[in-house]
Amino acid sequence: MLEFANSLTTSPWNAPSKAAGCSIADVVGHLGSTAHDMCVPAGLQATRQPSLEVGT
């Protein structure tokens, strides 16, 4: 992921992704944030729950 992100220039970062309304930068930021969240105590606890859906 880091190699991919470091290889991008301004134009590809701002290019639209296949996710409606999101640029490549938006998607990479979302993936990075999610990966980080899964490495902190609260995120690790969430992975052990029977459901990740709120209220179920």
Short mmCIF file of C-alpha atoms in Angstrom, two decimals, residues 1-6 15 18 21 27 30 35 37-38 41-42 45-46 52:
data_model
loop_
_atom_site.label_atom_id
_atom_site.label_comp_id
_atom_site.label_asym_id
_atom_site.label_seq_id
_atom_site.Cartn_x
_atom_site.Cartn_y
_atom_site.Cartn_z
CA MET A 1 0.00 0.00 0.00
CA LEU A 2 2.81 2.41 0.90
CA GLU A 3 4.66 1.70 -2.35
CA PHE A 4 1.48 2.35 -4.31
CA ALA A 5 0.71 5.57 -2.44
CA ASN A 6 4.28 6.83 -2.78
CA ALA A 15 -8.47 10.95 -10.16
CA LYS A 18 -14.58 3.26 -8.83
CA GLY A 21 -17.86 10.41 -5.54
CA VAL A 27 -10.07 5.56 -0.92
CA HIS A 30 -10.14 5.29 4.12
CA ALA A 35 -6.11 -0.55 8.91
CA ASP A 37 -8.24 1.29 13.63
CA MET A 38 -7.87 -2.48 13.55
CA PRO A 41 -7.29 -1.93 21.41
CA ALA A 42 -10.87 -0.88 20.58
CA GLN A 45 -12.00 -5.88 20.56
CA ALA A 46 -14.46 -5.19 17.75
CA LEU A 52 -19.85 -5.59 13.88
#
